[in-house]
Short mmCIF file of C-alpha atoms in Angstrom, two decimals:
data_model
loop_
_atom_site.label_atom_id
_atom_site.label_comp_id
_atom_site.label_asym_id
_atom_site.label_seq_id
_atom_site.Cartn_x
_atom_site.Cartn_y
_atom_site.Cartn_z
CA UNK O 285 77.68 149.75 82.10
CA UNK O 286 75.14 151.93 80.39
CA UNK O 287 75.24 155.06 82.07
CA UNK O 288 71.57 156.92 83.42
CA UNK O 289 72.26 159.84 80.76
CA UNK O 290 71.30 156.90 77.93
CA UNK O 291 68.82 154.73 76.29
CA UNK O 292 69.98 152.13 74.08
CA UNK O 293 66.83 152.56 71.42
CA UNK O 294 65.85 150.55 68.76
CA UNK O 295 68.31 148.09 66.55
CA UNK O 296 68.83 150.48 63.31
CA UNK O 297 66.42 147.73 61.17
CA UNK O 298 63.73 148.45 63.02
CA UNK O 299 63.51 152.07 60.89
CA UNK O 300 61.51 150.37 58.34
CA UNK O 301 58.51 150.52 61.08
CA UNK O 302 58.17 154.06 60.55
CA UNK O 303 57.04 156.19 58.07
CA UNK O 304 59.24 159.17 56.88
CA UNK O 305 57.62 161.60 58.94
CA UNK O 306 58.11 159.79 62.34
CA UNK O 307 61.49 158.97 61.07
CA UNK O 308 62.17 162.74 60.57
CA UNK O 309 61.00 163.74 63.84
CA UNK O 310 62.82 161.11 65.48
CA UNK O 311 65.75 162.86 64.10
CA UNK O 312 65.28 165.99 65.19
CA UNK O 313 64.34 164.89 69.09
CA UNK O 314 67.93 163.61 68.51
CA UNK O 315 69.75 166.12 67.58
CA UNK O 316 67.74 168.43 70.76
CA UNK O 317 68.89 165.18 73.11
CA UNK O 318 72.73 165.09 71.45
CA UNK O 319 72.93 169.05 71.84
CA UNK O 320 71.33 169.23 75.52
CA UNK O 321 73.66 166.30 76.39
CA UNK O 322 77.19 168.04 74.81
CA UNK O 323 75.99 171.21 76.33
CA UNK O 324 75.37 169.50 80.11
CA UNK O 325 78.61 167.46 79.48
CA UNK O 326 80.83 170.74 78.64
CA UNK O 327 79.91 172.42 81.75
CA UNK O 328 80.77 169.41 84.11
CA UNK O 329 84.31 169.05 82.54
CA UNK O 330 86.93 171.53 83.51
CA UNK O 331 89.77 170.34 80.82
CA UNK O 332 89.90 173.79 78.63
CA UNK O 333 90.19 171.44 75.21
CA UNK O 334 87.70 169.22 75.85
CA UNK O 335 85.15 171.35 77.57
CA UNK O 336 85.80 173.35 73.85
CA UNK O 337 85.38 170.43 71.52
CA UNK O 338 82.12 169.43 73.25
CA UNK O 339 80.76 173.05 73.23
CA UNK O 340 81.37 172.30 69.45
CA UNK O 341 79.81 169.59 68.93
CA UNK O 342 76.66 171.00 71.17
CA UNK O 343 76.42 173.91 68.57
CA UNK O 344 76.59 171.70 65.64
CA UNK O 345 73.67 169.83 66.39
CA UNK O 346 71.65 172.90 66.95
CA UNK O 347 72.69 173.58 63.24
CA UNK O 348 71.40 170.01 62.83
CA UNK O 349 68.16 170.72 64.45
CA UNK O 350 67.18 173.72 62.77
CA UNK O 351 68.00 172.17 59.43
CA UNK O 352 65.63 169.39 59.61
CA UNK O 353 63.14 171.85 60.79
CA UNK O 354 63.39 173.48 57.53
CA UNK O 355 63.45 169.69 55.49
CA UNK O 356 60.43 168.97 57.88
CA UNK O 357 58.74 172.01 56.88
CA UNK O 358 59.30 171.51 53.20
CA UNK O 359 57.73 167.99 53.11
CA UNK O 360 55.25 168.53 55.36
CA UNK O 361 53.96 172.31 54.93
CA UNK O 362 51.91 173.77 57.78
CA UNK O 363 52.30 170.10 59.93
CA UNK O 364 53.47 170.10 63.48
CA UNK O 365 56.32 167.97 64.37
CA UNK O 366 55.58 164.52 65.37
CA UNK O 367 57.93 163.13 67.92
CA UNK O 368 57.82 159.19 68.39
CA UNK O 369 57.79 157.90 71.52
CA UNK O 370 60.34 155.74 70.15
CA UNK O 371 63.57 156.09 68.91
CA UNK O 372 66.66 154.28 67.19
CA UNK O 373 70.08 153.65 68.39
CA UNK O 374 71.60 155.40 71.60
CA UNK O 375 69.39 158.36 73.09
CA UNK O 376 71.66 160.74 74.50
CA UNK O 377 70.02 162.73 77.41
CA UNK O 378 71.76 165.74 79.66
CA UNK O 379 74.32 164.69 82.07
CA UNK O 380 72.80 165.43 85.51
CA UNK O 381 75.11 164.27 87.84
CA UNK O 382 78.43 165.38 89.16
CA UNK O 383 80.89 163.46 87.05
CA UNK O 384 83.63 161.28 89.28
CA UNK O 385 87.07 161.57 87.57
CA UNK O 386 88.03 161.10 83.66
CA UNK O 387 86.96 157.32 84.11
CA UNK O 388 83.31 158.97 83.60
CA UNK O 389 84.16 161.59 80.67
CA UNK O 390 85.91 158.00 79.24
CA UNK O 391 82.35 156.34 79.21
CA UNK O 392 80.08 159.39 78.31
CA UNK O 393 82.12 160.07 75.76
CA UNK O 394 81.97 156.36 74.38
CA UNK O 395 78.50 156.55 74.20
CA UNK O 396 78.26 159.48 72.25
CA UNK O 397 80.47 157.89 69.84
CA UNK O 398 77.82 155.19 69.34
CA UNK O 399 75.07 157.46 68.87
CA UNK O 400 77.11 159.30 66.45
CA UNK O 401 77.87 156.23 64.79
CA UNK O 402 74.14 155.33 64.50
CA UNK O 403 73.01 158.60 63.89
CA UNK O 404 75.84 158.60 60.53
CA UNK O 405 74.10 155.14 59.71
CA UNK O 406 70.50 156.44 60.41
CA UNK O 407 70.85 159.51 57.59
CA UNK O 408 72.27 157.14 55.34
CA UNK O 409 69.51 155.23 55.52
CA UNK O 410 67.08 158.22 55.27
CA UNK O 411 69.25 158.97 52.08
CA UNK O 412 67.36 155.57 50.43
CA UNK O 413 64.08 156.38 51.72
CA UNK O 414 63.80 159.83 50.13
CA UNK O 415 62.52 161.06 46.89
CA UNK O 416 64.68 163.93 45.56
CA UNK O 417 67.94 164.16 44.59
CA UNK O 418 67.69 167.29 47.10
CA UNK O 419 66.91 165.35 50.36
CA UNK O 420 69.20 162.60 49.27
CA UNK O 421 71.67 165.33 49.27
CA UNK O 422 70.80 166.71 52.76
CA UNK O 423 70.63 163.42 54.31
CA UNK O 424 74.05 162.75 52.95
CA UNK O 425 75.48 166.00 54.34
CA UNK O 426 73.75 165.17 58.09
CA UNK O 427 75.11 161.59 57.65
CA UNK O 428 78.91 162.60 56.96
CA UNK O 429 78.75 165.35 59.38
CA UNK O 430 78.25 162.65 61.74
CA UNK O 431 81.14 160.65 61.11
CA UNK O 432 82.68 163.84 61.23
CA UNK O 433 81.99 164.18 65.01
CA UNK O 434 82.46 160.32 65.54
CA UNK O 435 85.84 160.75 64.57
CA UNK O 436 86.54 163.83 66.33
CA UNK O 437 84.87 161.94 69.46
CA UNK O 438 86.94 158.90 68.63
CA UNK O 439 90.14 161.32 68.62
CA UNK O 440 89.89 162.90 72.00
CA UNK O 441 88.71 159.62 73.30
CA UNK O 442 91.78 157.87 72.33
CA UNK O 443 93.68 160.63 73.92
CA UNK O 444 91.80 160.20 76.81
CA UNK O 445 92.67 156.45 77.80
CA UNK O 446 96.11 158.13 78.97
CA UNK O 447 94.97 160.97 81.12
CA UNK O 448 98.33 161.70 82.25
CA UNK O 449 99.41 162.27 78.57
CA UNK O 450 96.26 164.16 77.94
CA UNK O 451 97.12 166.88 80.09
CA UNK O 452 101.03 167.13 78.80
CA UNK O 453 100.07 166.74 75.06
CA UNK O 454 96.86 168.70 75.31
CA UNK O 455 98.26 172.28 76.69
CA UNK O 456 99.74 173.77 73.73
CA UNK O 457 99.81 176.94 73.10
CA UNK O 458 100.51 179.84 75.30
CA UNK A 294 92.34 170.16 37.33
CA UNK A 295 94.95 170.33 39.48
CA UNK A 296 94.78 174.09 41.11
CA UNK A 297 97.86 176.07 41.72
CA UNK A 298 97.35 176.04 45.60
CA UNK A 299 98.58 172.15 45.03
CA UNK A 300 101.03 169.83 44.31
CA UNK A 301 100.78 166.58 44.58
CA UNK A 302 102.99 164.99 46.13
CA UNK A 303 104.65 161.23 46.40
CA UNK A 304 102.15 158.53 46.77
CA UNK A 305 101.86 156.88 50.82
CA UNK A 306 104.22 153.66 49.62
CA UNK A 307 107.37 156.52 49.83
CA UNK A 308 106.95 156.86 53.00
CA UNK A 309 109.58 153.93 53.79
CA UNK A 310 112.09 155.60 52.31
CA UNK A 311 112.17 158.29 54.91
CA UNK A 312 113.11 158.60 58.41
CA UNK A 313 111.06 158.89 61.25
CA UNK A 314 112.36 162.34 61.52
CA UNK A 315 111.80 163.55 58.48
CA UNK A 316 108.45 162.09 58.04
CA UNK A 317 107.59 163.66 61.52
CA UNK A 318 109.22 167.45 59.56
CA UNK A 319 106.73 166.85 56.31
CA UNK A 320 104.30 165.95 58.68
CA UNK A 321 104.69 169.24 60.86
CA UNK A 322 105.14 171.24 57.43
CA UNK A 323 101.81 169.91 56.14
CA UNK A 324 99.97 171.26 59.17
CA UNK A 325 101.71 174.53 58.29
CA UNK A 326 100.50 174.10 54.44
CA UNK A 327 96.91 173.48 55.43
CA UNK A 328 96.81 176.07 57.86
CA UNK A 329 98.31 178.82 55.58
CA UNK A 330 95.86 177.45 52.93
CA UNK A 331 92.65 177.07 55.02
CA UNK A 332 93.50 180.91 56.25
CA UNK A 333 93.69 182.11 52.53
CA UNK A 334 90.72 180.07 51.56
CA UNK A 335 88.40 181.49 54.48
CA UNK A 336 88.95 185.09 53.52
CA UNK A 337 88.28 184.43 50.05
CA UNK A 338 84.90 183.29 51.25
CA UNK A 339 81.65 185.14 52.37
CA UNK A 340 79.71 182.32 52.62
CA UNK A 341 79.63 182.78 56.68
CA UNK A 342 78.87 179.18 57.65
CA UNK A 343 81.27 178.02 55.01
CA UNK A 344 83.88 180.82 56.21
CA UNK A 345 83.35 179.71 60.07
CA UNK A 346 83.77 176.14 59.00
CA UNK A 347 87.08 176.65 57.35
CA UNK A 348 88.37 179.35 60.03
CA UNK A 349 87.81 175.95 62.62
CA UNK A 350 89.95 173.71 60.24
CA UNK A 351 92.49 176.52 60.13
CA UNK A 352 92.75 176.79 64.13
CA UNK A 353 92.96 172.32 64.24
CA UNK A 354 95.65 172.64 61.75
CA UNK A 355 97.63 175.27 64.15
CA UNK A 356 96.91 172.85 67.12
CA UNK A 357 98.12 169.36 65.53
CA UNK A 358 101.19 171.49 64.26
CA UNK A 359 102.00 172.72 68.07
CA UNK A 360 101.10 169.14 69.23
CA UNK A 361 103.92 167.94 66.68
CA UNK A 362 106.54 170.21 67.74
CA UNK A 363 105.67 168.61 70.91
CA UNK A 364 106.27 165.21 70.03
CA UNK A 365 109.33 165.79 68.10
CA UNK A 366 111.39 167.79 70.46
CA UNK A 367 110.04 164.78 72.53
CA UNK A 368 111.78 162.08 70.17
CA UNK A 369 114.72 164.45 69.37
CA UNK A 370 115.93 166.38 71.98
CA UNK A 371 117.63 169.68 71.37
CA UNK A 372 117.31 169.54 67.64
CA UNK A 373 115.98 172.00 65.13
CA UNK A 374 113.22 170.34 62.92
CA UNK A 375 114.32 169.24 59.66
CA UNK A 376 111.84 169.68 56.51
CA UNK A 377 112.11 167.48 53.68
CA UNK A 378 112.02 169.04 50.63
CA UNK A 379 109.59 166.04 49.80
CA UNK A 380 105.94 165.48 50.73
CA UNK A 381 103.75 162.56 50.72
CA UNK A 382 100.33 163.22 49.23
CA UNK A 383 98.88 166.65 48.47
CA UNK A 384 100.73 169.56 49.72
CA UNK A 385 98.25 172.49 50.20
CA UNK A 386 99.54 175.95 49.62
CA UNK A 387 97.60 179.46 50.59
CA UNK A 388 95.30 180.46 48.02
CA UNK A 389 96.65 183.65 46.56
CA UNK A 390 94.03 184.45 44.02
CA UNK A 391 90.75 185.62 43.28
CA UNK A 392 88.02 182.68 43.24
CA UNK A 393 85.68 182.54 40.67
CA UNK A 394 82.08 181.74 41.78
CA UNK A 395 81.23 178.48 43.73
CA UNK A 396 83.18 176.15 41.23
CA UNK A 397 86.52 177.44 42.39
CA UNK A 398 85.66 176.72 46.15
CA UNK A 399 84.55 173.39 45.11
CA UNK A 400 87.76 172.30 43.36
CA UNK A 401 89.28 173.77 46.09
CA UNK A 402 87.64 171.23 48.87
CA UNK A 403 88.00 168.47 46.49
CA UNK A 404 91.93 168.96 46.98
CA UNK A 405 91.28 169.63 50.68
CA UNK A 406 89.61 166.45 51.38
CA UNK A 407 92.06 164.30 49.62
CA UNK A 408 94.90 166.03 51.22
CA UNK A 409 92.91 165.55 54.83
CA UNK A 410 92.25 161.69 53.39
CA UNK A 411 96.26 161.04 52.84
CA UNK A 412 97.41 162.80 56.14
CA UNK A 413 94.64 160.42 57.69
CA UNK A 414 96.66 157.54 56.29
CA UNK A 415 99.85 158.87 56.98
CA UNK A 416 99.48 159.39 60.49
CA UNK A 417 97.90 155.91 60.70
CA UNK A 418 101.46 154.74 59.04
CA UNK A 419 103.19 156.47 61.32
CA UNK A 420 101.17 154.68 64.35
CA UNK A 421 102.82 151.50 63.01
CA UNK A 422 106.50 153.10 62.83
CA UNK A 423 106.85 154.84 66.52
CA UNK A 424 107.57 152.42 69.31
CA UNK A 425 105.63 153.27 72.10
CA UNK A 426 102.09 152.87 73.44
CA UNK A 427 102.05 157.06 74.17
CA UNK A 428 103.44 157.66 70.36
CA UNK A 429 100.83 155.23 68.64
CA UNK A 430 98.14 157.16 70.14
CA UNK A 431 99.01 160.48 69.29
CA UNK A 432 99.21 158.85 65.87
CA UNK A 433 95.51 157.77 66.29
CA UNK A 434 94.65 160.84 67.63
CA UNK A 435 95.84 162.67 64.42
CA UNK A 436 94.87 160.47 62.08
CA UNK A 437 90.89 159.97 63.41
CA UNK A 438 91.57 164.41 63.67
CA UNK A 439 92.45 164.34 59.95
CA UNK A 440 89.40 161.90 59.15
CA UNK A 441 87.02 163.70 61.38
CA UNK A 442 88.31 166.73 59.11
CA UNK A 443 87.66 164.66 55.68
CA UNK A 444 83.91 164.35 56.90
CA UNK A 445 83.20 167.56 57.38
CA UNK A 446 84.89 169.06 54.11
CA UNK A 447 82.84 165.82 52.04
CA UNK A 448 79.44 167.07 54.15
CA UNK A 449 79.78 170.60 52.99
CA UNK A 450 81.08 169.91 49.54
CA UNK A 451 78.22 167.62 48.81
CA UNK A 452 76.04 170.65 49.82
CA UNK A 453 78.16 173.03 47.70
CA UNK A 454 77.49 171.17 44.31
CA UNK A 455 73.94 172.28 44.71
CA UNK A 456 74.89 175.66 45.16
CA UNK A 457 71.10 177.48 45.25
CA UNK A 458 70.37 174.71 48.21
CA UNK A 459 73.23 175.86 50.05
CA UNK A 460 72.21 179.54 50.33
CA UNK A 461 68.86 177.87 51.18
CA UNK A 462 69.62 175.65 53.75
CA UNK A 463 72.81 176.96 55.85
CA UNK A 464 71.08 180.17 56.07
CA UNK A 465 69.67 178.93 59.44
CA UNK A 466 69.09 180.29 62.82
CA UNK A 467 68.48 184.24 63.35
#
């Protein structure tokens, strides 16, 4: 079931439909909805390691943000950004609702891993579709930053399939 | 060039010819390694995202070694933890010198992220060698932990090698 806190967006071909610009801002109303999301999902979860990991990733993507701001800026000097309407692969948006047991963190946290994994596709594909050896760079680094968090996702997620385990493995430390 | 902060190591096929014991012992003593090395590295630094970055990896490393402890006295009852004088893949050791300029730090991540690649692989051998459900997933966990590691190190190095965008670009936010 696809949970109220996502849209499933467009099929990643469907990028060619946009121009570079749209594609840019699409990526930075993603990386607002991804941080807003981790940052609503952290305070519903009371699990100290998780509730850490998520306030993480939510301070990552602000990084993310604020770094296409500045790529924005640099291609298009003195523009405002254009948001789409639309937008490609999973559109994460803040978790509103009391969350019922770890069943729910299990499927939130699913989805995230999708848009991750889109979003890690998405900047490769920016990586064709610009000019300099610069933004090719950038849009490399925001691509394998992405995996980064898939995986890290992917790890707690695992984890999280045996919640009794979870709790014994997870408490370490003092 | 192979720094001083590393050996190398026994290529991934040795791994047969050690117990699960003592692969669990290099396994906990390469957590140590990377800590210890990801601690020396980080105050060598004054990049501050860069130094933040690799202050995180140190803290993971300290967690997957406490989470190993775990799992061991788990599968071995009573006993002390035996380290192989062997190691499979990269061994990282702290870095006890001065670094000079932003080529030093990059050789330095280089060996980092093909140190997190083989413990990535290792842990996903040892997912095959444990016997139950709870072990294989720990495995997972630490092996998608390690990747998720590999990601970020590859995201910043690819920034690094363009050293005047770096002090550009991570200089965001107030």
């Amino acid at each position: 079931m696809v949970p109220p806190e996502l849209e499933e967006g467009l099929p990643l071909e469907k990028m060619k439909d946009f121009s570079l610009e749209e594609l840019l801002g699409m990526a930075i109303k993603a990386e607002i909805g991804a941080r807003k999301f981790y940052e609503s999902l952290a305070e519903r979860i009371d699990i100290q390691e998780l509730k850490e990991k998520i306030e993480w990733l939510a301070g990552e993507e602000k990084k993310h943000e604020e770094l296409l701001r500045k790529i924005y800026a640099n291609m298009f000097p003195g523009k405002e950004v254009v948001f789409p309407k639309e937008h490609i692969g999973p559109e994460l948006q803040p978790v509103a609702r009391k969350l019922n047991g770890v069943q729910d963190i299990i499927d939130l946290i699913r989805w995230a891993m999708k848009a991750e994994e889109i979003a890690a596709q998405f900047y490769a594909k920016l990586e064709e579709m610009v000019d300099t050896e610069e933004k090719k760079r950038l849009m490399r680094y925001l691509s394998d930053m992405e995996w980064g968090h898939y995986y890290n996702l992917k790890a707690e997620y695992e984890l999280l399939l045996d919640w009794e385990m979870y709790g014994q493995m997870m408490h370490v430390g003092p």
